[in-house]
CSV table of C-alpha atoms and ligand atoms in Angstrom, one decimal:
chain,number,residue,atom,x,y,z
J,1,UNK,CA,11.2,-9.2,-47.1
J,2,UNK,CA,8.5,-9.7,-44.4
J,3,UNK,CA,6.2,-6.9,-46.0
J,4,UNK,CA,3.1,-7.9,-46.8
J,5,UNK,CA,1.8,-6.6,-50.3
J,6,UNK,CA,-0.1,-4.1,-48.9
J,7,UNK,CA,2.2,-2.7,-47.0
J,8,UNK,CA,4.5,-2.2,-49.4
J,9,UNK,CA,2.1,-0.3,-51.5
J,10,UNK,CA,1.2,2.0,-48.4
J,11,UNK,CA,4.9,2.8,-48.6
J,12,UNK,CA,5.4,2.9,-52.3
J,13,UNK,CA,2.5,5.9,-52.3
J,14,UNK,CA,4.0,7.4,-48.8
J,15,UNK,CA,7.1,8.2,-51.1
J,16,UNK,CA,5.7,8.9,-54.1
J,17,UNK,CA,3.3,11.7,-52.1
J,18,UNK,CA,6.9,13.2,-50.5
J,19,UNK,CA,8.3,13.0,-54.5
J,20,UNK,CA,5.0,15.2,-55.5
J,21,UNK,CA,5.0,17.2,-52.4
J,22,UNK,CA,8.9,18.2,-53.3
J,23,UNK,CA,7.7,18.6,-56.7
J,24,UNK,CA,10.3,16.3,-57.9
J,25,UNK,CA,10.2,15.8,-62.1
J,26,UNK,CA,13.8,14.7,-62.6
J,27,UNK,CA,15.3,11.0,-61.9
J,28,UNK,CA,16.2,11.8,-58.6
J,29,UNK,CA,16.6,14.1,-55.8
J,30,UNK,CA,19.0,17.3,-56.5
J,31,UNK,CA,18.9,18.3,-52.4
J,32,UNK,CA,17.3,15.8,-50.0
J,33,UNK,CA,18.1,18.2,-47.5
J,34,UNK,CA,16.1,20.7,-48.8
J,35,UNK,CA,13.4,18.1,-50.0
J,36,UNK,CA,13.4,17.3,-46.4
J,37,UNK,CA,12.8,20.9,-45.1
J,38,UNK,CA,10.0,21.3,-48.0
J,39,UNK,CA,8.0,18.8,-46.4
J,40,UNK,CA,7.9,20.0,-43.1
J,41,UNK,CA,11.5,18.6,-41.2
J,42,UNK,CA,13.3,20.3,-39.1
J,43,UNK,CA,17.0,19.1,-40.3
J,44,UNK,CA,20.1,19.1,-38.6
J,45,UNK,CA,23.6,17.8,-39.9
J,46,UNK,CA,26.5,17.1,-38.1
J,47,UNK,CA,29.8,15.0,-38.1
J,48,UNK,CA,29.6,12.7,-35.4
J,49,UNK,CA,32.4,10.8,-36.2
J,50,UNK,CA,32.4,8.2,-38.8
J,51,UNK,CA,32.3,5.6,-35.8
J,52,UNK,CA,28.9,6.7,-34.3
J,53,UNK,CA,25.4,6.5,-35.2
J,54,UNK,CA,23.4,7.7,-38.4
J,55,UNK,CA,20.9,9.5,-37.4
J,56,UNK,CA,17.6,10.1,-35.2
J,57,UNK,CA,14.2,11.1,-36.3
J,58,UNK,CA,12.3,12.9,-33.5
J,59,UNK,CA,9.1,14.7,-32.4
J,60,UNK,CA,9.6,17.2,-29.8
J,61,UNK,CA,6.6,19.6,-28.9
J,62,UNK,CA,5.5,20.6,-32.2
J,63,UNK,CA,8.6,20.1,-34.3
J,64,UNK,CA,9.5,16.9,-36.7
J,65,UNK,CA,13.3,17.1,-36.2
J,66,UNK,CA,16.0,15.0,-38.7
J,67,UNK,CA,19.5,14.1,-37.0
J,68,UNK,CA,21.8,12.8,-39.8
J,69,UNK,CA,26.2,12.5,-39.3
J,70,UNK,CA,27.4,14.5,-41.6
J,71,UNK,CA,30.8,12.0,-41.2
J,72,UNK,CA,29.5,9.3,-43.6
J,73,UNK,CA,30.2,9.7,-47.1
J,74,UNK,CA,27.2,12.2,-48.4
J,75,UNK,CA,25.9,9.4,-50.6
J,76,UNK,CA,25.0,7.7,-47.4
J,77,UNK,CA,23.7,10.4,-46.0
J,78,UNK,CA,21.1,11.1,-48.7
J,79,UNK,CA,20.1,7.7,-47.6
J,80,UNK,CA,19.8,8.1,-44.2
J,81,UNK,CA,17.9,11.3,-44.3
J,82,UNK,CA,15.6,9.4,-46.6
J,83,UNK,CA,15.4,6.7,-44.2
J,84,UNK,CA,14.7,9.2,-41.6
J,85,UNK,CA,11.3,10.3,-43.5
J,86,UNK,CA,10.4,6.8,-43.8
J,87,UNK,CA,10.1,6.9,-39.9
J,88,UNK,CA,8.5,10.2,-39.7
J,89,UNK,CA,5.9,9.2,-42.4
J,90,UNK,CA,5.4,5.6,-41.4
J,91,UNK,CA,5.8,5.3,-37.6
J,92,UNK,CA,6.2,8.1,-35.4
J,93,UNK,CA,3.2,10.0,-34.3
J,94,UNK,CA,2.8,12.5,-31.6
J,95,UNK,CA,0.1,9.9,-29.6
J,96,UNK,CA,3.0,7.1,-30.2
J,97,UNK,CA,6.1,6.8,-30.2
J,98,UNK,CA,7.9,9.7,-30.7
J,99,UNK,CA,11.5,8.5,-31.5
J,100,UNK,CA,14.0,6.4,-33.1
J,101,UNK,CA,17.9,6.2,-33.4
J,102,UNK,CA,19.4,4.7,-36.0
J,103,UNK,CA,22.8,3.3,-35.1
J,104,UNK,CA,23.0,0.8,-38.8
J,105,UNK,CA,20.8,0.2,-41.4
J,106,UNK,CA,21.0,-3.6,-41.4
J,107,UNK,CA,18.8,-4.0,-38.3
J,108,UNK,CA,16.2,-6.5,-39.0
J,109,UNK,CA,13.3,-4.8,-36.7
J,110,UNK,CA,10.1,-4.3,-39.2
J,111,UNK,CA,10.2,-0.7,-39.0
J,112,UNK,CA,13.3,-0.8,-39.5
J,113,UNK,CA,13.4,-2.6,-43.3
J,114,UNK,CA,10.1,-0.4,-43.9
J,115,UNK,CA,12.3,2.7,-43.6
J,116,UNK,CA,14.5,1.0,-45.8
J,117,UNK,CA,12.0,0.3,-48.3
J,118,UNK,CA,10.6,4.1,-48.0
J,119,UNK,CA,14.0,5.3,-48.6
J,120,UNK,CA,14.7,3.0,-52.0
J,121,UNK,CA,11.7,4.1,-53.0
J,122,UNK,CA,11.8,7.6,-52.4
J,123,UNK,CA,15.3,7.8,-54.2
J,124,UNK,CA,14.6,5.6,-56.7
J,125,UNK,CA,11.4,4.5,-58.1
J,126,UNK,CA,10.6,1.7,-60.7
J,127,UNK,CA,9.2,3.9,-63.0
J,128,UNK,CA,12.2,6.1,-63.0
J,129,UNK,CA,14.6,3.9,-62.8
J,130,UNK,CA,13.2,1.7,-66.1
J,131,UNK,CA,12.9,5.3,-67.6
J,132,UNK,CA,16.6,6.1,-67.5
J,133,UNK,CA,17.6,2.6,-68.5
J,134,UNK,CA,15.5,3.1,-71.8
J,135,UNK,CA,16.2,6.5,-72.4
J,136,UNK,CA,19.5,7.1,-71.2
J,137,UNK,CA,21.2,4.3,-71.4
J,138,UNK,CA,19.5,3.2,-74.7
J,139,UNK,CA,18.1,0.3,-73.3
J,140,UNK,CA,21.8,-1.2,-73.2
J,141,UNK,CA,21.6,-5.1,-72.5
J,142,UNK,CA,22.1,-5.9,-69.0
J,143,UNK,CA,24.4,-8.8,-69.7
J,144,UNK,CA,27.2,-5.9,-70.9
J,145,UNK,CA,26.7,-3.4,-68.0
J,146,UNK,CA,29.8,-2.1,-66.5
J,147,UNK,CA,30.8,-0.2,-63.5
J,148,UNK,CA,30.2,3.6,-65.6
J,149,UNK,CA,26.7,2.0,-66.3
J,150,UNK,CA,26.2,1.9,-62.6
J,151,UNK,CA,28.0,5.4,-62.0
J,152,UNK,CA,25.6,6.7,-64.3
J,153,UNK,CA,22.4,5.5,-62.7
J,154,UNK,CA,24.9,6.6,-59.0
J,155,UNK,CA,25.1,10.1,-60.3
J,156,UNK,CA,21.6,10.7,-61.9
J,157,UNK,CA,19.6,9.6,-58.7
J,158,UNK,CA,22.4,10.7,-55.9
J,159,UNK,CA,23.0,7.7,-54.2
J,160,UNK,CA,25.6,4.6,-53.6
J,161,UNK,CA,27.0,2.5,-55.9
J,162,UNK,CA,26.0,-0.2,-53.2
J,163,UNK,CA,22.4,0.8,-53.4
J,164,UNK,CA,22.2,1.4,-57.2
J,165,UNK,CA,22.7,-2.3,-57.7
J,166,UNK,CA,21.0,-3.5,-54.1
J,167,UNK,CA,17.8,-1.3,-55.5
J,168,UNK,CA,18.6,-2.7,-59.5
J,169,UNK,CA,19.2,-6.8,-57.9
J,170,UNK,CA,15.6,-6.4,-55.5
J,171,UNK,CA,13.6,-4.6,-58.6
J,172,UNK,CA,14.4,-7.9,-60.5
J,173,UNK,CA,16.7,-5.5,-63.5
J,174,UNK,CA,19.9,-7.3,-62.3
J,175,UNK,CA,20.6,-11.2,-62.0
J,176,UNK,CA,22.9,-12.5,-59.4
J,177,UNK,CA,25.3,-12.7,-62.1
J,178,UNK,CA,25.5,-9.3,-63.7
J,179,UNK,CA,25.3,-8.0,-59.8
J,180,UNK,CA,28.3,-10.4,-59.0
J,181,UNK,CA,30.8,-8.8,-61.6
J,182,UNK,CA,29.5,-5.1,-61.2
J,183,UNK,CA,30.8,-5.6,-57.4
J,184,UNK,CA,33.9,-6.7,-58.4
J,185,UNK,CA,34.3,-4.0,-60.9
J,186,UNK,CA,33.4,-1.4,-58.1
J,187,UNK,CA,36.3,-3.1,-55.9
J,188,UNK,CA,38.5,-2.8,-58.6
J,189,UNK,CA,38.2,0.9,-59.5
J,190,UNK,CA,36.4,2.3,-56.9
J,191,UNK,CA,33.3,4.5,-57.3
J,192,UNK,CA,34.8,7.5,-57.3
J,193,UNK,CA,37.1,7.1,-60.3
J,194,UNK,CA,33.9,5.3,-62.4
J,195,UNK,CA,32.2,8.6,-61.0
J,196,UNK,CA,35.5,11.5,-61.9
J,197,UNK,CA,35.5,8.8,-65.6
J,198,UNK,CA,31.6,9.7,-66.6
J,199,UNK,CA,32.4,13.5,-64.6
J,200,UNK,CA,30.0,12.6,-62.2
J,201,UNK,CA,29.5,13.8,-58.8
J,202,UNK,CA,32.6,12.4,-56.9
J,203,UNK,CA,31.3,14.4,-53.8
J,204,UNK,CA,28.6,11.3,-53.6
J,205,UNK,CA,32.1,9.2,-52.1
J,206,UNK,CA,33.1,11.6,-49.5
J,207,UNK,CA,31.8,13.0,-46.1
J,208,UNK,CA,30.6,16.5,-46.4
J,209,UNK,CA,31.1,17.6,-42.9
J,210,UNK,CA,28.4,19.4,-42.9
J,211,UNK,CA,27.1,21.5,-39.6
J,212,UNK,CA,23.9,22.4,-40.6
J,213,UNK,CA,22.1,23.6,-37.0
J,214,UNK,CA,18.7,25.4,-37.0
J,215,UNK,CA,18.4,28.9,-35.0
J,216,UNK,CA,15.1,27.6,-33.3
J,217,UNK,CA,17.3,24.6,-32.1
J,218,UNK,CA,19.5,27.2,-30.9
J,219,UNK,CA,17.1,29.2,-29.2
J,220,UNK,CA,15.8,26.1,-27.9
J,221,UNK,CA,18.6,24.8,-25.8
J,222,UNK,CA,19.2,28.5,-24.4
J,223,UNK,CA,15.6,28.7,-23.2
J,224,UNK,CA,15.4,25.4,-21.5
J,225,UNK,CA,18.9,26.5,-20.0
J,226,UNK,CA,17.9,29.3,-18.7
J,227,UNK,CA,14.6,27.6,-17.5
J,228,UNK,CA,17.4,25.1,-16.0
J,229,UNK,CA,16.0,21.6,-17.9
J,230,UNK,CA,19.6,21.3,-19.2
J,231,UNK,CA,23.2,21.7,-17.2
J,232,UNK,CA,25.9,24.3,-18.3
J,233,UNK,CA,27.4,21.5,-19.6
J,234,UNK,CA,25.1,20.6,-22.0
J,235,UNK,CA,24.2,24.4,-23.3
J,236,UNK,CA,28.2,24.3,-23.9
J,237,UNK,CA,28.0,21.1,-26.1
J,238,UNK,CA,25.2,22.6,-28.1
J,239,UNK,CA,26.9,25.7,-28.4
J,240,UNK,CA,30.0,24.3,-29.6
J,241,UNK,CA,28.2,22.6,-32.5
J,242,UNK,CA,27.6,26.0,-33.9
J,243,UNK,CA,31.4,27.3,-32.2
J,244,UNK,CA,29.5,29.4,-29.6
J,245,UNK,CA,30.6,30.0,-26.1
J,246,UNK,CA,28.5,29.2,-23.2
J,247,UNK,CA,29.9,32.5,-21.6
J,248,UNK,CA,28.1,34.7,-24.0
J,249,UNK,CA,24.8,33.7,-22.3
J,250,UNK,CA,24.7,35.1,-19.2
J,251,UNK,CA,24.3,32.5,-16.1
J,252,UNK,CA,20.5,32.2,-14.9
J,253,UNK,CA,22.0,31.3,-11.3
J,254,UNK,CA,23.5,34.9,-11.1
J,255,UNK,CA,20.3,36.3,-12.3
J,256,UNK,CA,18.7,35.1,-9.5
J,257,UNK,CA,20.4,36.5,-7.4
J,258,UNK,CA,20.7,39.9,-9.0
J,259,UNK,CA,17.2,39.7,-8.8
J,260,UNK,CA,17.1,38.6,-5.5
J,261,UNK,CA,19.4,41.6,-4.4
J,262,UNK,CA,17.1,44.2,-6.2
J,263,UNK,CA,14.1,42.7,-3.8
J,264,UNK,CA,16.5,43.3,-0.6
J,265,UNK,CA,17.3,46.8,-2.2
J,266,UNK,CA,13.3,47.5,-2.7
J,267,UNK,CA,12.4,46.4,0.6
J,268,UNK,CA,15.3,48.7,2.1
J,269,UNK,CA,13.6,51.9,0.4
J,270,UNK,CA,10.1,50.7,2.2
N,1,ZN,ZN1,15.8,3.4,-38.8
């Protein structure tokens, strides 16, 4: 990690100030979505495809807009939209730089592992995490942890198995040993029967599909439309996210000229 201590701390209370904002007193987020839209984000889900990017946090005009795919399993999206606030909190700013697309999460930039590190700690903070380990797992001994230990942890705080133990291994909890066999465990059964076995929230392993499209964003696209800053073409790709027809929004060409004729019919009457 090429943090610097103080850095990370700057992060650690950036996402312990969104936890407080959200008034967040469980483990972990029930809605991130909604967590999102309590803090100010405008959020917008869609399936993209499981093939293209994540998402994109934006500033445009006065709105602080989150993009997430809806085609990734949710559990992943959770992620990204936390990822997304790491970048709204930590680096964009209306003066600066007022976007970023996320097309993996691997990317090595700076801002890109601080967004990571907002996100882990966001959805899972130390404190919380040693919490449930004590109290809800009884302080079981890591050396015995198996996969429903880490389905447990999956469920509670609504994210990955891959996280739960990349968050666990970086936080110092599990050794490379322990973190070795709960991978292989996870390849053997799969999350979502560890998660179906402790009757947790199997949802977490698939895609949601979710089209979640804001009526401002709608109004949005129509207006610059009719303003013409955007083609026919894209109003119809906009409108199809939401299954609307270009065709119910009359043509601001033809108004013109209806206009236009209306002036010749005036000056006819002088
Ligand atoms: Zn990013």
């Amino acid at each position: 990690m090429s943090m610097n201590k103080s850095r990370q701390l700057v992060i650690e209370r950036a996402a312990e100030n969104v936890r407080d904002e959200c008034n967040v007193t469980d483990y972990g987020f029930q809605n991130i979505f909604e967590a999102a839209e309590k803090v100010g984000y405008r959020v917008i889900r869609y399936p993209i495809g499981a093939e293209s990017f994540l998402g994109f946090a934006l500033i445009k005009d006065t709105e602080r807009i989150i993009f997430s795919n809806s085609s990734q399993i949710l559990s992943r999206e959770v992620f990204s939209v936390a990822h997304e606030m790491g970048h709204q909190r930590l680096h964009l700013s209306e003066q600066g730089k007022t976007m970023i697309r996320d097309d993996d999460f691997n990317d090595r930039d700076e801002d890109e592992i601080e967004a990571n590190y907002f996100a882990a700690c966001l959805l899972m903070p130390t404190d919380k995490i040693l919490k449930f380990i004590r109290l809800e797992l009884n302080d079981k001994n890591i050396k015995i942890w198996n996969g429903l230990d880490i389905a447990r942890i999956q469920t509670t705080f609504n994210v990955s198995y891959d996280m739960t133990l990349v968050r666990l291994k970086a936080l110092g909890i599990l050794d490379n040993t322990s973190l070795d066999n709960l991978k292989l465990e996870k390849i053997e059964k799969t999350a979502a029967a560890l998660l179906n076995a402790i009757k947790g929230n199997s949802d977490l392993c698939k895609s949601s599909e979710a089209k979640k499209i804001p009526a401002e964003y709608l109004e949005w696209v129509i207006s610059n439309y009719y303003d013409k800053l955007i083609s026919r073409k894209s109003l119809e790709t906009a409108l199809g996210f939401v299954d609307l027809k270009a065709d119910d929004f009359a043509d601001p060409s033809e108004e013109l000229n209806e206009d236009k004729s209306f002036d010749d019919l005036l000056r006819g009457m002088d």
